[in-house]
Short mmCIF file of C-alpha atoms in Angstrom, two decimals:
data_model
loop_
_atom_site.label_atom_id
_atom_site.label_comp_id
_atom_site.label_asym_id
_atom_site.label_seq_id
_atom_site.Cartn_x
_atom_site.Cartn_y
_atom_site.Cartn_z
CA MET A 117 -168.60 -68.30 -15.22
CA LYS A 118 -166.61 -69.28 -18.30
CA THR A 119 -166.15 -72.99 -19.03
CA ILE A 120 -162.51 -74.03 -18.96
CA HIS A 121 -161.24 -76.71 -21.36
CA LYS A 122 -158.12 -77.97 -19.56
CA GLU A 123 -156.99 -79.97 -22.54
CA LYS A 124 -156.92 -76.98 -24.92
CA TRP A 125 -153.67 -75.13 -25.55
CA LEU A 126 -153.20 -71.71 -27.13
CA PHE A 127 -149.72 -70.68 -28.37
CA ILE A 128 -149.08 -66.98 -28.89
CA GLY A 129 -146.10 -65.54 -30.79
CA SER A 130 -144.33 -65.16 -34.08
CA ASP A 131 -141.38 -67.41 -33.18
CA ARG A 132 -141.62 -70.51 -35.38
CA ARG A 133 -141.11 -72.75 -32.34
CA LEU A 134 -144.53 -71.78 -31.03
CA GLU A 135 -146.28 -72.48 -34.31
CA ILE A 136 -144.57 -75.86 -34.61
CA CYS A 137 -145.36 -76.63 -30.94
CA SER A 138 -149.06 -76.07 -31.67
CA LYS A 139 -148.85 -78.54 -34.57
CA LEU A 140 -147.02 -81.05 -32.43
CA PHE A 141 -149.75 -80.89 -29.81
CA GLU A 142 -152.39 -81.35 -32.50
CA GLY A 143 -150.45 -84.39 -33.72
CA MET A 144 -150.69 -85.85 -30.22
CA GLY A 145 -154.46 -85.35 -30.27
CA ILE A 146 -154.35 -82.31 -27.99
CA PRO A 147 -156.70 -79.48 -29.13
CA SER A 148 -154.40 -76.52 -29.94
CA ALA A 149 -154.41 -73.14 -31.65
CA HIS A 150 -151.70 -70.69 -32.64
CA PHE A 151 -151.93 -66.86 -32.81
CA ASN A 152 -149.12 -65.41 -34.88
CA SER A 153 -148.40 -62.13 -33.05
CA ASN A 154 -146.32 -60.91 -30.14
CA ALA A 155 -148.84 -58.29 -29.03
CA TYR A 156 -152.30 -58.37 -27.48
CA SER A 157 -155.10 -57.32 -29.83
CA GLU A 158 -158.86 -57.44 -30.00
CA GLU A 159 -158.50 -60.35 -32.44
CA LEU A 160 -156.55 -62.31 -29.85
CA GLY A 161 -159.19 -61.51 -27.25
CA GLN A 162 -161.86 -62.88 -29.53
CA LEU A 163 -159.95 -66.06 -30.11
CA ILE A 164 -159.52 -66.63 -26.35
CA ALA A 165 -163.22 -65.94 -25.79
CA SER A 166 -164.26 -68.49 -28.40
CA PHE A 167 -161.57 -71.14 -27.93
CA GLN A 168 -161.43 -70.95 -24.10
CA PRO A 169 -158.04 -72.62 -23.64
CA GLY A 170 -156.98 -74.12 -20.31
CA HIS A 171 -153.29 -73.46 -21.12
CA ILE A 172 -151.87 -70.35 -22.77
CA VAL A 173 -148.19 -70.21 -23.91
CA PHE A 174 -146.93 -66.66 -24.31
CA PRO A 175 -144.18 -65.44 -26.71
CA ILE A 176 -140.51 -66.15 -25.95
CA LEU A 177 -140.00 -62.46 -25.13
CA GLU A 178 -142.46 -60.38 -23.12
CA MET A 179 -145.69 -59.87 -24.96
CA GLN A 180 -146.66 -56.33 -25.83
CA GLY A 181 -149.67 -55.58 -23.65
CA ASN A 182 -151.59 -58.01 -21.49
CA ILE A 183 -154.60 -60.24 -22.01
CA PRO A 184 -157.32 -58.75 -19.78
CA PRO A 185 -157.68 -61.23 -16.91
CA GLU A 186 -161.47 -61.13 -17.20
CA LEU A 187 -161.14 -62.92 -20.55
CA LEU A 188 -159.49 -65.91 -18.93
CA ALA A 189 -161.46 -68.78 -17.52
CA THR A 190 -160.90 -69.70 -13.89
CA GLY A 191 -157.98 -72.11 -13.58
CA THR A 192 -156.29 -71.18 -16.85
CA LYS A 193 -152.57 -71.93 -16.61
CA LEU A 194 -150.18 -69.41 -18.15
CA TYR A 195 -146.67 -70.20 -19.49
CA VAL A 196 -144.38 -67.25 -20.06
CA GLY A 197 -140.86 -66.88 -21.48
CA VAL A 198 -138.95 -63.69 -20.70
CA ALA A 199 -141.32 -61.42 -18.78
CA SER A 200 -140.96 -58.86 -16.01
CA GLU A 201 -142.46 -59.43 -12.60
CA GLN A 202 -144.65 -56.36 -13.13
CA TRP A 203 -146.06 -57.81 -16.36
CA ALA A 204 -146.68 -61.26 -14.83
CA ASP A 205 -148.16 -59.83 -11.62
CA ILE A 206 -151.28 -58.74 -13.47
CA TYR A 207 -152.18 -62.43 -13.75
CA GLN A 208 -150.77 -63.62 -10.48
CA SER A 209 -152.70 -60.99 -8.48
CA SER A 210 -155.84 -62.24 -10.25
CA GLY A 211 -155.24 -65.79 -9.06
CA TYR A 212 -153.76 -67.32 -12.18
CA GLN A 213 -150.76 -69.66 -12.05
CA VAL A 214 -147.82 -68.31 -14.05
CA VAL A 215 -145.04 -70.72 -15.04
CA ARG A 216 -141.77 -69.60 -16.61
CA TYR A 217 -140.92 -72.26 -19.17
CA LEU A 218 -137.43 -70.90 -19.91
CA GLN A 219 -136.48 -71.80 -16.30
CA GLU A 220 -137.39 -75.49 -16.51
CA GLU A 221 -134.10 -77.27 -15.72
CA LEU A 222 -134.04 -79.95 -18.42
CA PHE A 223 -135.27 -77.44 -21.04
CA ILE A 224 -132.38 -75.09 -20.14
CA TRP A 225 -129.82 -77.83 -20.73
CA GLU A 226 -131.40 -79.03 -23.98
CA ASN A 227 -131.74 -75.45 -25.22
CA ALA A 228 -128.08 -74.83 -24.31
CA ILE A 229 -127.03 -77.72 -26.52
CA LEU A 230 -129.01 -76.27 -29.43
CA THR A 231 -127.53 -72.82 -28.77
CA ALA A 232 -124.00 -74.26 -28.90
CA GLU A 233 -124.73 -75.96 -32.21
CA GLY A 234 -126.26 -72.74 -33.45
CA PHE A 235 -123.08 -70.88 -32.59
CA LEU A 236 -121.06 -73.38 -34.66
CA ARG A 237 -123.29 -72.66 -37.64
CA GLU A 238 -122.94 -68.85 -37.15
CA PHE A 239 -119.15 -69.20 -36.89
CA TYR A 240 -118.84 -71.27 -40.07
CA ASN A 241 -121.16 -69.01 -42.01
CA GLY A 242 -119.53 -65.82 -40.80
CA SER A 243 -115.87 -66.79 -40.98
CA ASN A 244 -115.61 -69.56 -43.59
CA ARG A 245 -112.95 -71.05 -41.32
CA CYS A 246 -112.65 -74.36 -39.54
CA ILE A 247 -112.59 -74.71 -35.78
CA ASN A 248 -109.82 -77.29 -35.44
CA GLY A 249 -106.65 -75.68 -34.14
CA LYS A 250 -108.23 -72.25 -33.47
CA HIS A 251 -108.26 -70.54 -30.09
CA PHE A 252 -111.57 -69.48 -28.55
CA TYR A 253 -112.32 -67.60 -25.37
CA VAL A 254 -115.66 -68.66 -23.83
CA THR A 255 -116.83 -66.16 -21.29
CA GLY A 256 -119.15 -67.43 -18.60
CA PHE A 257 -119.37 -71.12 -17.66
CA GLY A 258 -123.05 -71.66 -17.10
CA LYS A 259 -125.04 -74.11 -19.15
CA VAL A 260 -124.62 -72.36 -22.50
CA GLY A 261 -120.91 -71.70 -21.77
CA LYS A 262 -120.33 -75.34 -20.86
CA MET A 263 -122.06 -76.72 -23.97
CA THR A 264 -120.32 -74.21 -26.25
CA ALA A 265 -116.88 -75.01 -24.83
CA LYS A 266 -117.56 -78.72 -25.15
CA ALA A 267 -118.69 -78.33 -28.81
CA ILE A 268 -115.58 -76.30 -29.72
CA GLN A 269 -113.22 -78.68 -27.94
CA ALA A 270 -114.82 -81.71 -29.63
CA LEU A 271 -113.98 -80.19 -33.01
CA GLY A 272 -110.35 -79.65 -32.08
CA GLY A 273 -110.53 -76.01 -30.95
CA LYS A 274 -108.53 -74.71 -28.01
CA VAL A 275 -110.76 -73.25 -25.29
CA THR A 276 -109.94 -70.77 -22.60
CA VAL A 277 -112.75 -70.19 -20.12
CA VAL A 278 -113.15 -66.68 -18.75
CA ALA A 279 -115.33 -66.22 -15.66
CA ARG A 280 -115.62 -64.32 -12.38
CA SER A 281 -116.68 -67.30 -10.26
CA GLU A 282 -113.91 -69.32 -8.67
CA ALA A 283 -116.22 -72.32 -8.69
CA GLN A 284 -116.75 -72.03 -12.46
CA LEU A 285 -113.02 -71.51 -13.11
CA SER A 286 -112.15 -74.54 -10.91
CA GLU A 287 -114.69 -76.67 -12.77
CA ALA A 288 -113.28 -75.53 -16.10
CA VAL A 289 -109.77 -76.58 -15.02
CA SER A 290 -111.06 -79.97 -13.91
CA LEU A 291 -112.52 -80.46 -17.41
CA GLY A 292 -109.21 -79.69 -19.10
CA TYR A 293 -109.75 -76.08 -20.19
CA SER A 294 -107.36 -73.20 -19.75
CA ILE A 295 -108.72 -70.33 -17.67
CA GLN A 296 -108.36 -66.56 -17.64
CA SER A 297 -109.50 -63.73 -15.42
CA ILE A 298 -112.33 -61.61 -16.67
CA GLN A 299 -110.22 -58.53 -15.89
CA LYS A 300 -107.93 -59.26 -18.81
CA ASP A 301 -107.71 -56.66 -21.59
CA PHE A 302 -108.93 -58.41 -24.75
CA SER A 303 -108.57 -55.40 -27.05
CA GLU A 304 -105.41 -56.61 -28.79
CA GLU A 305 -106.44 -60.24 -29.05
CA ASP A 306 -106.64 -61.52 -32.67
CA THR A 307 -108.90 -64.45 -31.90
CA VAL A 308 -112.54 -65.35 -31.18
CA LEU A 309 -114.47 -64.58 -27.99
CA VAL A 310 -117.89 -66.29 -27.40
CA ASN A 311 -119.80 -64.43 -24.71
CA THR A 312 -122.48 -66.08 -22.56
CA ILE A 313 -122.42 -63.53 -19.69
CA PRO A 314 -125.65 -61.47 -19.62
CA ALA A 315 -124.00 -58.20 -18.55
CA GLN A 316 -122.08 -55.28 -20.11
CA TRP A 317 -118.57 -56.21 -18.95
CA LEU A 318 -116.33 -55.97 -22.06
CA PHE A 319 -114.61 -52.77 -23.19
CA LEU A 320 -112.85 -52.77 -26.56
CA GLN A 321 -110.75 -50.06 -28.16
CA ASN A 322 -111.40 -48.93 -31.71
CA HIS A 323 -110.04 -51.26 -34.43
CA SER A 324 -109.73 -54.19 -31.98
CA PRO A 325 -109.13 -57.40 -34.06
CA LEU A 326 -111.09 -59.51 -31.52
CA ARG A 327 -114.07 -61.31 -33.05
CA VAL A 328 -116.96 -61.39 -30.58
CA TYR A 329 -119.96 -63.67 -30.92
CA ASP A 330 -122.43 -62.64 -28.21
CA LEU A 331 -124.87 -65.39 -27.23
CA ALA A 332 -126.22 -63.61 -24.12
CA SER A 333 -129.37 -61.58 -23.95
CA ALA A 334 -129.63 -57.96 -25.10
CA PRO A 335 -128.10 -55.37 -24.64
CA GLY A 336 -125.03 -57.62 -24.98
CA CYS A 337 -121.64 -57.67 -23.33
CA LEU A 338 -120.08 -54.45 -24.65
CA LYS A 339 -119.71 -51.56 -22.24
CA PRO A 340 -121.01 -48.14 -23.38
CA GLY A 341 -118.30 -46.37 -25.39
CA SER A 342 -116.79 -49.58 -26.80
CA PHE A 343 -115.87 -49.76 -30.47
CA ALA A 344 -116.00 -53.25 -31.90
CA GLU A 345 -115.70 -53.79 -35.62
CA TYR A 346 -116.12 -57.53 -35.38
CA TYR A 347 -118.88 -57.78 -32.77
CA THR A 348 -122.19 -59.59 -33.52
CA ILE A 349 -125.05 -60.55 -31.22
CA HIS A 350 -126.91 -63.83 -31.77
CA LEU A 351 -130.21 -64.28 -29.95
CA GLY A 352 -132.65 -67.17 -30.30
CA LEU A 353 -130.24 -69.46 -32.14
CA PRO A 354 -132.26 -72.68 -31.46
CA GLY A 355 -135.37 -71.20 -33.06
CA LYS A 356 -133.39 -69.61 -35.89
CA HIS A 357 -131.39 -72.64 -36.99
CA PHE A 358 -133.26 -75.68 -35.59
CA PRO A 359 -136.93 -74.70 -35.23
CA ASP A 360 -138.28 -78.22 -35.39
CA ASP A 361 -135.82 -79.62 -32.78
CA ALA A 362 -136.27 -76.48 -30.60
CA ALA A 363 -140.04 -76.87 -30.79
CA GLN A 364 -139.84 -80.51 -29.74
CA VAL A 365 -137.69 -79.54 -26.76
CA LEU A 366 -140.18 -76.78 -25.79
CA ALA A 367 -143.23 -79.07 -26.24
CA GLU A 368 -141.71 -81.69 -23.98
CA ALA A 369 -140.91 -79.10 -21.36
CA LEU A 370 -144.46 -77.71 -21.42
CA LEU A 371 -145.95 -81.18 -21.00
CA ARG A 372 -143.66 -81.79 -17.98
CA MET A 373 -144.88 -78.51 -16.44
CA GLU A 374 -148.57 -79.16 -17.19
#
């Protein structure tokens, strides 16, 4: 039987947050290692066999391939980001505990704040315009939508919240935002739409002047057949713009889930 070292952490992935997390753990006196790849390999297997971690943090997105369960010591705890049930079941069916760190409640809120600030940076860099006095549609009013709307409003922007949920629309009104039905045709709008809805719901005609910043997960919000000259998708904004802050948020979440 392999010996498990519960205090040892292994971080896997090329996202800078994971590398920085490993260094943060080392700084706290927690034995840690980082493997800079998003795919399983024989080299990774050799590292696991020699290091024998008690905690393994997988890449933000689903890792290519799986670590053979027989390489893992009994009791190893696994932390995954975005991963299918089929991928995760290989470990769960072998008796390993799998925790989804992207679903930890406080982490979601803190990550949403960083995502909203990341959007501001993308907007400034992409438009060279200020936010004060401009009109923004924010579609979806979950955590990222709420934080994005709040950031825009704080800088003097006018926010219209677009959502399907009556509860979300009612909450938006109570917070002082204008609201709009998601059925609206946005094709002729010469303004900015910030999407946080993880579904293909938006159809745009060719040459639409609408600027779309998509913060939701791939494949984005555009319906098949849409033509959007000013559409951009922005994934992983916390890690892209604020890797040290994002790593600190992730490290704290992992320690809460330990």
